[in-house]
């Protein structure tokens, strides 16, 4: 081929491959075989290498993942990304309908759509070219994830018309891709993702777009952020325009003019939902006319013209075969129900935490009982209640032991706590769990050193404390089960690389009581080196905004122990970095979270999360949890039987959420 012919061929291939890509990923009607597509792609890659000036921003070769980023830039949304109010039953939907009709009259049409359970993203196009993609973040500011979004093949890199437009949609991981990904993770002894939503979010927050490219994500686009000069007068016309421009919209949408029809549609999906190839967590109902939408307007957080109907968690029956006990890193002994395997909300469940003895008593759970199981928030398996009618008399009541199931020392119940604890610092279970925590992703992030590997190394007495991890040698690793030459090499490299982590990762990994990931970062930023931190007083610590008395005491006690000094010296000797390497600014990068900088009070009995977990999660996202409600409280989380604190919150006009809302916001 001569040069001009080759150049024409590049343009031809780009157009052809973009067309095939659209047919395959958006229309689901491929017109060429995978082999042919791959062969044309190879041809284009070679030609573009020869004529780099022809490698346009919308070339299909741009989807394989570009350079690794250092971080994601913050991007302010031109129009805020709001959330939706929820409906949980017919009555809520009828209320919504009534409110709508009061404002706009009786001539209303509603569009019902799948509520895709993924990650909201915004896509900007200039002159029809995809120029920027962002996450929702806190609704006002999100993160620029353009390169990762380009790897989603159903996102057009160029539109069929040269529009300046910003659209919103839900990126998600199809169920099949999720299962395959988790299987691969298990084989590699890595933590599987809890659900497709987390997997999608995790994939889009990879700094290396090549990793995101491997994750098989997809998208449904559901609205145009700024309709401007599009001439569109209804939401459904907007969706049709999105189709024409080359976007993938969800085909299951329907328009109705009565709430009865809407309710029938919604109820129909309760049973059909498992047949979809992707997860939905509800149905979104939107007023179709844009003029009526404008009349209805917005509350502070969500439009009055739309509502999300949330499906109730699926409940199934199974037998509780046994109750197992495990000792956690902090010595808390947790009972877990061992269940006859049963499929709930898409995955097989065999275990459910029973949290503590009080819960077992309250629900009167006995070994051998038939129980109802659900996944709270479609994630955490939970025993809802016992089917008392199915009892045969053979069931066995369960009693918590008085001694630690791992080390035999006496268990204690600390003040204020329902949990039983083993307080023996040499308890092997606590040490093992502490080691698992040390290498986990948020801590030292040593890839390849999963729970099973740690358990083996600990069993073989190759590691007894965290410093021993840095003494491991390849020869020792190769002898472990399922450890090949290559994985041993990778592991040695991962251990070596973790020595360079900034101080906060180590601090969090050490497992100092009450010090979560967020507090570890604050401490590292303030004190910069572990030696400085060793010298601080409780007074120095509480002077820092985010640190309360309990944490301060715990830090001082921790560093005053001689064995901790020894451990630090051992780590130093192994070449582990003991200094903060991040930006000096005190401002912490947590602006994505709703909880950042807020003061929150937990009151009443929480059902799905333990209080400690709720606190740790809130703190990890930058919030501060305090004990009493005052003017400086931003938010109160009220569980069952919340009393005077709830009354105080109402008196002071402080926002109150229930536990479900808390969990929903924590998951964002
Ligand atoms: S419309 C103004 N439509 O649900 C609100 N949202 O709490 C615009 N979602 O953050 C949202 N499927 O991530 C809309 N068909 C759909 C959706 C949908 C999923 C998500 C979206 C949003 C959340 C609402």
XYZ file of C-alpha atoms and ligand atoms in Angstrom:
692
model
C 0.000 0.000 0.000
C 1.293 3.482 -0.726
C 1.168 6.104 1.987
C -2.065 7.927 1.021
C -3.865 4.599 0.657
C -2.629 3.507 4.078
C -3.873 6.727 5.605
C -7.315 6.333 4.054
C -7.340 2.790 5.380
C -6.739 4.058 8.950
C -9.819 6.272 8.764
C -11.837 3.523 7.168
C -10.811 1.026 9.875
C -11.601 3.468 12.672
C -15.094 4.006 11.322
C -15.682 0.350 10.618
C -14.518 -0.810 14.027
C -16.533 1.881 15.806
C -19.581 0.711 13.878
C -18.951 -2.974 14.749
C -18.365 -1.996 18.339
C -21.701 -0.145 18.445
C -23.522 -3.067 16.859
C -22.047 -5.493 19.343
C -22.108 -3.545 22.591
C -25.063 -1.183 22.215
C -27.455 -2.880 19.802
C -26.478 -6.430 20.746
C -26.587 -7.430 17.043
C -23.022 -8.158 15.932
C -22.455 -8.287 12.185
C -18.891 -9.690 12.156
C -17.142 -12.500 13.986
C -14.805 -11.813 16.910
C -11.895 -13.077 14.784
C -12.617 -10.595 12.034
C -12.968 -7.751 14.544
C -9.669 -8.702 16.200
C -7.865 -8.940 12.914
C -9.082 -5.484 11.784
C -8.114 -4.114 15.182
C -4.579 -5.490 14.809
C -4.332 -3.930 11.385
C -5.452 -0.561 12.755
C -3.063 -0.730 15.744
C -0.140 -1.360 13.395
C -1.099 1.429 11.013
C -1.650 3.911 13.837
C 1.801 3.060 15.178
C 3.166 4.009 11.769
C 1.086 7.219 11.535
C 0.630 8.406 15.123
C -0.878 11.662 13.874
C -3.908 9.662 12.706
C -4.539 8.202 16.144
C -7.641 10.263 16.953
C -9.274 10.589 20.374
C -12.225 8.520 19.192
C -10.190 5.753 17.592
C -11.320 2.325 18.858
C -7.706 1.672 19.863
C -8.193 4.256 22.649
C -10.311 1.809 24.631
C -7.545 -0.517 25.764
C -6.468 1.678 28.650
C -3.878 4.451 28.619
C -1.235 5.533 31.110
C -1.403 4.881 34.843
C -2.604 7.935 36.771
C -1.132 9.280 40.010
C -4.587 10.224 41.285
C -8.018 11.235 40.043
C -8.591 14.931 39.516
C -11.570 16.536 41.256
C -14.203 17.754 38.855
C -17.021 20.090 39.798
C -20.309 19.053 38.189
C -21.884 21.705 35.992
C -25.298 20.471 37.136
C -25.361 18.668 40.479
C -25.845 14.908 40.516
C -28.764 14.413 42.857
C -30.150 11.300 44.428
C -33.742 10.066 44.577
C -36.323 9.800 47.320
C -37.345 6.223 48.143
C -40.641 4.353 48.143
C -40.872 0.958 49.831
C -44.504 -0.003 49.231
C -47.668 0.829 47.292
C -48.720 3.424 49.836
C -45.467 5.337 49.301
C -46.047 5.289 45.545
C -49.619 6.515 45.951
C -48.384 9.336 48.191
C -45.876 10.306 45.533
C -48.627 10.301 42.882
C -50.844 12.462 45.106
C -48.063 15.004 45.664
C -47.374 15.156 41.928
C -51.035 15.602 40.962
C -51.511 18.334 43.555
C -48.931 20.403 41.722
C -49.428 19.555 38.054
C -53.027 18.347 37.881
C -54.385 15.053 36.635
C -52.842 14.882 33.209
C -49.643 13.056 34.131
C -47.552 10.388 32.450
C -44.889 8.432 34.329
C -41.869 6.720 32.833
C -40.850 3.594 34.776
C -37.232 2.451 34.428
C -34.962 -0.167 35.904
C -32.967 1.185 38.837
C -29.594 -0.212 37.878
C -27.425 -1.137 40.839
C -24.099 0.292 39.820
C -22.279 3.577 39.958
C -23.668 6.901 38.715
C -21.409 8.592 36.166
C -21.546 11.731 34.084
C -20.247 11.856 30.505
C -19.395 15.105 28.702
C -19.207 15.475 24.943
C -17.902 18.461 23.039
C -18.796 18.661 19.379
C -19.813 15.038 19.686
C -16.455 13.888 21.090
C -16.258 12.231 24.521
C -14.033 14.555 26.542
C -14.697 13.877 30.213
C -16.240 11.253 32.471
C -16.751 11.642 36.213
C -18.084 9.818 39.253
C -20.930 11.253 41.289
C -18.736 11.965 44.331
C -20.759 14.025 46.792
C -23.092 15.187 44.024
C -21.295 18.526 43.608
C -17.722 17.403 43.021
C -16.782 14.049 41.536
C -13.604 12.414 40.274
C -12.389 12.437 36.693
C -12.322 8.840 35.483
C -12.364 9.524 31.730
C -9.706 6.969 30.817
C -11.435 4.205 32.741
C -14.803 5.040 31.228
C -13.329 4.895 27.724
C -12.733 1.199 28.313
C -16.528 0.648 28.527
C -17.321 -0.280 24.975
C -20.944 0.779 25.084
C -19.877 4.375 25.765
C -19.616 6.093 22.390
C -16.337 7.944 21.890
C -18.048 10.017 19.180
C -21.760 10.741 18.831
C -23.761 10.511 15.628
C -24.251 14.317 15.838
C -21.678 16.898 16.899
C -23.568 17.829 20.093
C -22.183 19.615 23.146
C -23.959 17.520 25.719
C -23.569 16.023 29.185
C -25.402 12.803 29.980
C -25.848 10.726 33.118
C -25.998 6.990 33.477
C -25.232 3.995 35.604
C -22.047 2.032 34.986
C -22.359 -1.555 36.153
C -20.829 -4.995 36.012
C -23.070 -7.669 34.457
C -23.749 -10.632 36.764
C -21.755 -13.059 34.586
C -18.635 -10.877 34.547
C -18.961 -10.437 38.294
C -19.068 -14.179 38.904
C -16.076 -14.785 36.642
C -14.096 -12.023 38.336
C -14.813 -13.373 41.802
C -13.912 -16.911 40.792
C -10.569 -15.645 39.516
C -10.057 -13.719 42.756
C -10.704 -16.816 44.847
C -8.225 -18.831 42.801
C -5.628 -16.142 43.499
C -6.502 -16.142 47.198
C -7.750 -12.565 46.916
C -10.805 -11.100 48.619
C -13.805 -11.420 46.330
C -16.075 -8.401 45.824
C -19.278 -8.482 47.893
C -21.514 -7.630 44.938
C -21.433 -6.369 41.349
C -21.854 -2.766 42.454
C -18.708 -2.835 44.576
C -16.896 -4.583 41.751
C -17.940 -1.877 39.281
C -16.973 0.909 41.660
C -13.644 -0.760 42.452
C -12.903 -1.189 38.760
C -13.654 2.420 37.863
C -11.465 3.636 40.695
C -8.408 1.786 39.413
C -5.622 4.222 38.653
C -4.425 1.915 35.921
C -6.982 2.045 33.089
C -5.598 -1.246 31.746
C -7.032 -2.957 34.817
C -10.393 -1.287 34.327
C -10.298 -2.434 30.693
C -10.167 -6.052 31.836
C -13.268 -5.749 33.960
C -16.033 -5.964 31.352
C -18.159 -3.094 32.555
C -21.254 -1.807 30.820
C -23.510 1.240 31.084
C -27.109 2.347 30.730
C -27.505 6.058 30.131
C -30.687 7.440 31.723
C -30.751 11.217 31.363
C -29.392 14.333 29.723
C -27.929 16.669 32.336
C -28.412 19.831 30.368
C -31.143 19.671 27.753
C -30.293 23.171 26.504
C -30.973 23.383 22.799
C -31.921 19.797 22.167
C -35.604 20.703 21.622
C -36.660 17.764 23.759
C -39.895 18.276 25.762
C -40.197 15.033 27.700
C -37.959 12.554 29.482
C -38.972 9.770 27.084
C -38.038 11.936 24.087
C -34.718 12.550 25.812
C -34.138 8.809 26.022
C -35.002 8.422 22.321
C -32.513 11.162 21.496
C -29.875 9.346 23.561
C -30.552 6.219 21.486
C -30.138 8.166 18.269
C -26.872 9.671 19.410
C -25.443 6.178 19.928
C -25.856 5.685 23.674
C -27.083 2.505 25.271
C -30.366 3.091 27.097
C -32.301 0.457 28.986
C -35.010 -1.170 26.857
C -37.265 -2.160 29.762
C -38.771 1.318 30.179
C -42.534 1.869 29.962
C -44.784 4.930 30.131
C -48.065 4.896 32.109
C -50.669 7.465 33.001
C -52.008 5.965 36.234
C -50.297 4.983 39.457
C -52.176 1.646 39.387
C -50.401 0.724 36.169
C -47.106 1.858 37.673
C -47.695 -0.388 40.703
C -48.525 -3.380 38.476
C -45.305 -2.787 36.515
C -43.244 -2.496 39.690
C -44.745 -5.652 41.204
C -44.156 -7.567 37.986
C -40.427 -6.962 38.307
C -40.166 -8.424 41.797
C -40.261 -11.917 40.268
C -38.654 -11.123 36.909
C -35.681 -9.363 38.464
C -33.438 -12.448 38.832
C -33.762 -13.114 35.078
C -31.981 -9.906 34.127
C -28.302 -10.168 33.261
C -27.518 -7.250 35.594
C -28.569 -6.276 39.117
C -31.361 -3.827 39.781
C -32.325 -2.670 43.245
C -35.633 -1.098 42.320
C -37.636 0.798 39.731
C -37.302 4.542 39.109
C -40.536 6.391 38.359
C -40.218 9.775 36.645
C -42.784 12.364 35.558
C -42.419 12.405 31.775
C -43.202 16.018 30.858
C -40.246 18.347 31.361
C -42.590 21.263 31.887
C -44.264 19.398 34.742
C -40.841 18.428 36.112
C -39.971 22.124 36.225
C -43.243 22.909 38.036
C -42.490 20.246 40.638
C -38.861 21.258 41.172
C -36.485 19.848 43.760
C -36.016 19.396 47.476
C -32.474 19.986 48.809
C -31.350 16.547 47.687
C -33.714 15.111 45.150
C -36.240 15.959 42.466
C -39.929 16.018 43.434
C -40.742 14.606 40.005
C -39.110 11.224 40.527
C -38.979 8.464 43.102
C -37.097 5.187 43.474
C -39.164 2.163 44.428
C -36.780 -0.115 46.353
C -37.347 -3.859 46.323
C -37.594 -5.578 49.651
C -34.694 -7.912 50.255
C -35.477 -11.444 49.073
C -36.168 -13.793 52.008
C -35.608 -17.546 51.877
C -35.873 -20.443 54.303
C -33.073 -22.791 55.254
C -31.813 -24.891 58.138
C -29.351 -23.594 60.691
C -26.990 -26.518 61.097
C -24.567 -25.140 63.632
C -23.249 -22.058 65.366
C -19.504 -21.488 64.993
C -17.402 -19.126 67.048
C -14.600 -16.974 65.768
C -12.191 -14.702 67.572
C -11.473 -11.417 65.842
C -8.417 -9.205 65.857
C -9.626 -7.291 68.888
C -10.545 -10.453 70.784
C -14.296 -10.175 70.245
C -15.863 -13.615 70.015
C -18.543 -13.684 67.330
C -21.073 -16.448 66.787
C -21.815 -17.293 63.158
C -24.752 -19.331 61.903
C -23.740 -22.188 59.619
C -26.579 -22.680 57.175
C -27.603 -25.314 54.696
C -26.450 -23.581 51.479
C -29.240 -21.525 49.942
C -29.410 -19.029 47.096
C -30.362 -15.495 48.150
C -30.345 -12.419 45.927
C -28.090 -14.030 43.374
C -25.422 -15.753 45.513
C -25.232 -18.859 47.688
C -25.277 -18.158 51.391
C -23.831 -20.613 53.930
C -22.980 -18.364 56.848
C -24.560 -15.406 58.600
C -23.131 -13.457 61.494
C -25.261 -13.642 64.630
C -23.246 -10.767 66.157
C -23.607 -11.640 69.850
C -25.419 -13.717 72.416
C -28.111 -11.096 73.065
C -29.249 -11.340 69.468
C -29.398 -15.138 69.664
C -31.526 -14.903 72.829
C -33.753 -12.202 71.413
C -34.539 -14.189 68.279
C -34.485 -17.456 70.246
C -32.231 -19.083 67.653
C -31.459 -22.765 68.301
C -29.188 -25.200 66.472
C -31.330 -27.269 64.096
C -33.946 -24.527 63.613
C -35.399 -23.619 60.244
C -34.795 -19.923 59.783
C -35.625 -17.107 57.377
C -32.533 -15.565 55.801
C -32.097 -12.371 53.810
C -29.217 -10.230 52.653
C -29.389 -6.849 54.295
C -28.870 -4.220 51.620
C -28.494 -7.211 49.309
C -25.020 -7.700 50.765
C -24.804 -8.951 54.325
C -26.495 -12.299 55.051
C -28.692 -12.163 58.100
C -31.032 -14.481 60.036
C -34.370 -12.660 60.110
C -36.348 -14.989 62.365
C -36.912 -18.584 63.390
C -39.747 -20.700 61.943
C -40.997 -21.844 65.318
C -43.771 -23.968 63.759
C -41.185 -26.202 62.161
C -39.522 -27.163 65.430
C -39.387 -30.873 66.225
C -38.097 -30.632 69.774
C -34.654 -31.834 68.683
C -33.275 -28.293 68.437
C -30.452 -27.354 70.789
C -30.277 -24.073 72.683
C -26.926 -22.306 72.255
C -24.804 -20.833 75.017
C -21.725 -18.701 74.564
C -18.676 -20.318 76.151
C -16.997 -18.791 79.172
C -13.565 -19.486 77.677
C -11.901 -18.399 74.465
C -12.466 -21.117 71.831
C -8.910 -20.599 70.553
C -6.711 -20.096 73.610
C -8.901 -21.166 76.524
C -8.497 -17.994 78.580
C -11.528 -16.593 80.334
C -13.794 -14.346 78.267
C -14.862 -10.983 79.634
C -17.675 -8.599 78.900
C -16.323 -5.042 78.887
C -18.403 -2.203 80.217
C -21.009 -0.929 77.713
C -20.448 -3.864 75.412
C -22.680 -6.777 74.525
C -19.723 -8.595 73.015
C -17.599 -11.135 74.844
C -13.875 -10.668 74.489
C -10.740 -12.681 74.905
C -8.269 -10.302 76.509
C -5.230 -12.556 76.260
C -2.752 -10.590 74.103
C -1.061 -13.868 73.145
C -4.269 -15.473 71.889
C -3.246 -17.077 68.563
C -6.535 -16.182 66.903
C -6.076 -12.507 67.666
C -2.504 -12.566 66.427
C -3.495 -14.332 63.203
C -6.380 -11.928 62.586
C -4.066 -9.008 63.360
C -1.630 -10.284 60.719
C -4.470 -10.582 58.200
C -5.462 -7.022 58.995
C -1.866 -5.809 58.592
C -1.564 -7.057 55.022
C -5.110 -6.065 53.966
C -5.755 -3.584 51.195
C -6.433 -0.521 53.358
C -3.418 -1.327 55.522
C -0.065 -2.464 53.997
C -1.811 -3.815 50.900
C 0.417 -6.817 50.262
C -1.130 -8.496 47.273
C -0.952 -12.287 47.253
C -0.812 -12.508 51.036
C -4.422 -13.499 51.595
C -6.088 -14.999 54.644
C -5.213 -18.560 53.721
C -1.543 -17.853 53.133
C -1.270 -15.959 56.418
C -3.031 -18.799 58.245
C -0.524 -21.304 56.839
C 2.502 -19.136 57.602
C 1.231 -18.629 61.122
C 0.471 -22.307 61.591
C 3.979 -23.194 60.428
C 5.338 -20.585 62.886
C 7.065 -18.772 60.018
C 5.478 -15.547 61.198
C 4.541 -14.644 64.744
C 4.394 -10.871 64.437
C 4.128 -8.366 61.591
C 7.879 -7.788 61.405
C 8.369 -11.480 60.572
C 6.550 -10.896 57.277
C 9.613 -8.929 56.145
C 11.925 -11.846 56.931
C 10.115 -14.303 54.669
C 12.141 -15.824 51.876
C 11.115 -17.316 48.589
C 12.224 -20.836 49.587
C 9.884 -20.767 52.563
C 6.966 -19.495 50.505
C 7.318 -22.062 47.743
C 6.683 -24.845 50.254
C 3.195 -23.530 50.995
C 0.084 -25.104 49.508
C -0.925 -23.811 46.083
C 2.148 -21.559 45.861
C 4.057 -21.750 42.598
C 7.424 -20.292 41.671
C 5.821 -17.275 40.007
C 3.410 -16.490 42.861
C 6.252 -16.794 45.361
C 8.286 -14.304 43.316
C 5.342 -11.953 43.090
C 4.739 -12.211 46.805
C 8.364 -11.462 47.681
C 8.144 -8.398 45.424
C 4.844 -7.286 46.947
C 6.280 -7.574 50.464
C 9.342 -5.605 49.412
C 7.219 -2.918 47.732
C 5.059 -2.485 50.845
C 8.134 -1.292 52.761
C 7.801 1.967 50.869
C 4.223 2.648 52.013
C 3.513 5.966 53.629
C 3.211 5.897 57.440
C -0.603 5.912 57.626
C -0.817 2.468 56.057
C 1.496 1.040 58.688
C -0.282 2.866 61.518
C -3.636 1.509 60.442
C -2.122 -1.929 59.916
C -0.729 -2.088 63.442
C -4.321 -2.347 64.641
C -4.146 0.196 67.468
C -7.581 0.116 69.099
C -9.983 2.803 67.902
C -7.560 3.951 65.166
C -9.326 3.537 61.819
C -7.872 4.295 58.390
C -8.953 7.924 58.527
C -7.506 8.547 61.984
C -4.276 6.854 60.909
C -3.989 9.343 58.061
C -4.670 12.286 60.353
C -2.018 11.055 62.789
C 0.526 10.492 60.033
C -0.077 13.948 58.589
C 0.213 15.633 61.937
C 3.190 13.835 63.380
C 4.972 12.781 60.184
C 7.147 10.079 61.759
C 6.441 7.189 64.047
C 9.138 8.469 66.408
C 7.255 11.741 66.853
C 4.073 9.823 67.484
C 5.730 7.686 70.141
C 6.456 10.810 72.159
C 3.006 12.443 72.106
C 0.767 12.890 75.113
C -2.984 12.347 75.220
C -3.283 16.150 75.447
C -1.401 16.651 72.153
C -3.700 14.148 70.536
C -7.080 15.465 71.639
C -6.019 18.898 70.443
C -6.485 17.485 66.953
C -10.035 17.919 65.793
C -10.722 14.402 64.650
C -9.281 12.657 67.700
C -11.318 11.973 70.826
C -10.222 10.984 74.320
C -10.770 7.289 73.909
C -8.552 7.136 70.836
C -5.928 9.368 72.427
C -5.669 7.105 75.484
C -5.488 4.047 73.324
C -2.637 5.502 71.225
C -0.591 6.539 74.260
C -1.094 3.150 75.926
C -0.121 1.380 72.724
C 3.145 3.232 72.236
C 4.125 2.970 75.900
C 4.373 -0.828 75.700
C 8.021 -2.020 75.500
C 7.097 -4.764 73.020
C 5.725 -2.096 70.664
C 9.064 -0.243 70.773
C 10.798 -3.514 69.994
C 8.446 -4.159 67.089
C 9.072 -0.704 65.653
C 12.835 -1.236 65.846
C 12.470 -4.578 64.134
C 10.457 -2.981 61.330
C 13.024 -0.203 60.997
C 15.758 -2.834 60.816
C 13.906 -4.539 57.975
C 13.833 -1.260 56.041
C 10.135 -0.512 56.490
C 9.391 3.175 55.948
C 8.216 4.903 59.136
C 7.482 8.329 57.697
C 4.548 10.108 56.137
C 4.961 10.582 52.402
C 1.689 12.230 51.417
C 0.871 15.909 50.919
C 1.602 18.116 53.921
C -1.741 19.896 53.759
C -3.982 19.111 56.717
C -6.934 18.820 54.386
C -7.720 15.182 53.923
C -8.954 13.777 50.690
C -12.331 12.537 51.810
C -14.538 15.127 50.197
C -16.312 12.362 48.346
C -18.025 11.189 51.460
C -21.194 12.667 52.882
C -19.755 12.097 56.361
C -16.532 14.055 55.868
C -16.179 16.642 58.617
C -19.600 15.915 60.138
C -20.370 15.106 63.773
C -22.710 12.172 64.127
C -24.507 10.573 67.089
C -25.672 6.950 67.070
C -28.638 6.131 69.263
C -30.991 3.205 69.795
C -30.335 -0.344 68.753
C -28.808 -0.886 65.340
C -29.868 -4.113 63.653
C -27.616 -4.568 60.668
C -24.357 -3.038 61.791
C -22.773 -3.293 65.198
C -22.307 0.087 66.781
C -18.569 -0.288 66.565
C -18.706 -1.131 62.891
C -20.986 1.820 62.210
C -18.555 4.085 64.039
C -15.498 2.682 62.279
C -17.164 3.054 58.889
C -18.265 6.627 59.565
C -14.812 7.528 60.826
C -13.190 5.857 57.849
C -15.209 8.237 55.695
C -14.126 11.280 57.635
C -16.973 11.681 60.129
C -16.704 12.007 63.902
C -18.969 9.970 66.153
C -19.792 11.487 69.537
C -21.931 10.340 72.442
C -24.332 13.184 73.051
C -26.568 15.367 70.924
C -25.760 19.059 70.944
C -25.906 22.066 68.656
C -22.720 20.919 66.981
C -24.262 17.574 65.995
C -24.895 17.355 62.255
C -26.766 14.097 62.103
C -28.389 11.532 64.387
C -28.710 7.873 63.394
C -31.671 6.429 65.260
C -32.022 2.668 65.643
C -34.821 0.764 67.335
C -36.112 2.197 70.613
C -34.113 5.415 70.377
C -35.006 7.597 73.340
C -33.963 10.942 74.717
C -31.236 11.596 72.143
C -33.800 11.351 69.375
C -36.080 13.750 71.230
C -33.159 16.156 71.686
C -32.370 15.945 67.963
C -35.974 16.820 67.124
C -35.861 19.717 69.564
C -32.693 21.101 67.973
C -33.951 20.448 64.441
C -31.072 18.058 63.676
C -31.414 15.703 60.741
C -32.294 12.112 61.741
C -31.694 9.010 59.631
C -32.589 5.393 60.149
C -30.018 2.607 59.862
C -30.953 1.698 56.282
C -30.250 5.224 55.144
C -26.912 5.170 56.976
C -25.873 1.950 55.281
C -26.966 3.261 51.911
C -24.915 6.425 52.303
C -21.889 4.493 53.622
C -21.954 2.325 50.523
C -21.741 5.304 48.139
S -32.360 9.130 37.778
C -32.049 13.322 39.827
N -32.560 6.738 36.751
O -30.001 5.750 41.523
C -31.781 11.887 40.045
N -31.123 7.038 38.603
O -30.634 7.664 44.149
C -31.311 11.234 38.826
N -29.936 5.013 39.277
O -27.552 8.171 41.931
C -31.277 9.787 38.960
N -30.780 3.686 37.744
O -27.020 6.220 40.473
C -31.995 7.492 37.708
N -32.819 4.693 35.714
C -32.244 5.433 36.649
C -31.313 4.907 37.571
C -30.794 5.756 38.542
C -29.954 3.774 38.771
C -29.164 5.436 40.455
C -28.321 6.647 40.244
C -28.675 7.632 41.317
C -29.460 6.794 42.258
C -30.620 7.593 42.805
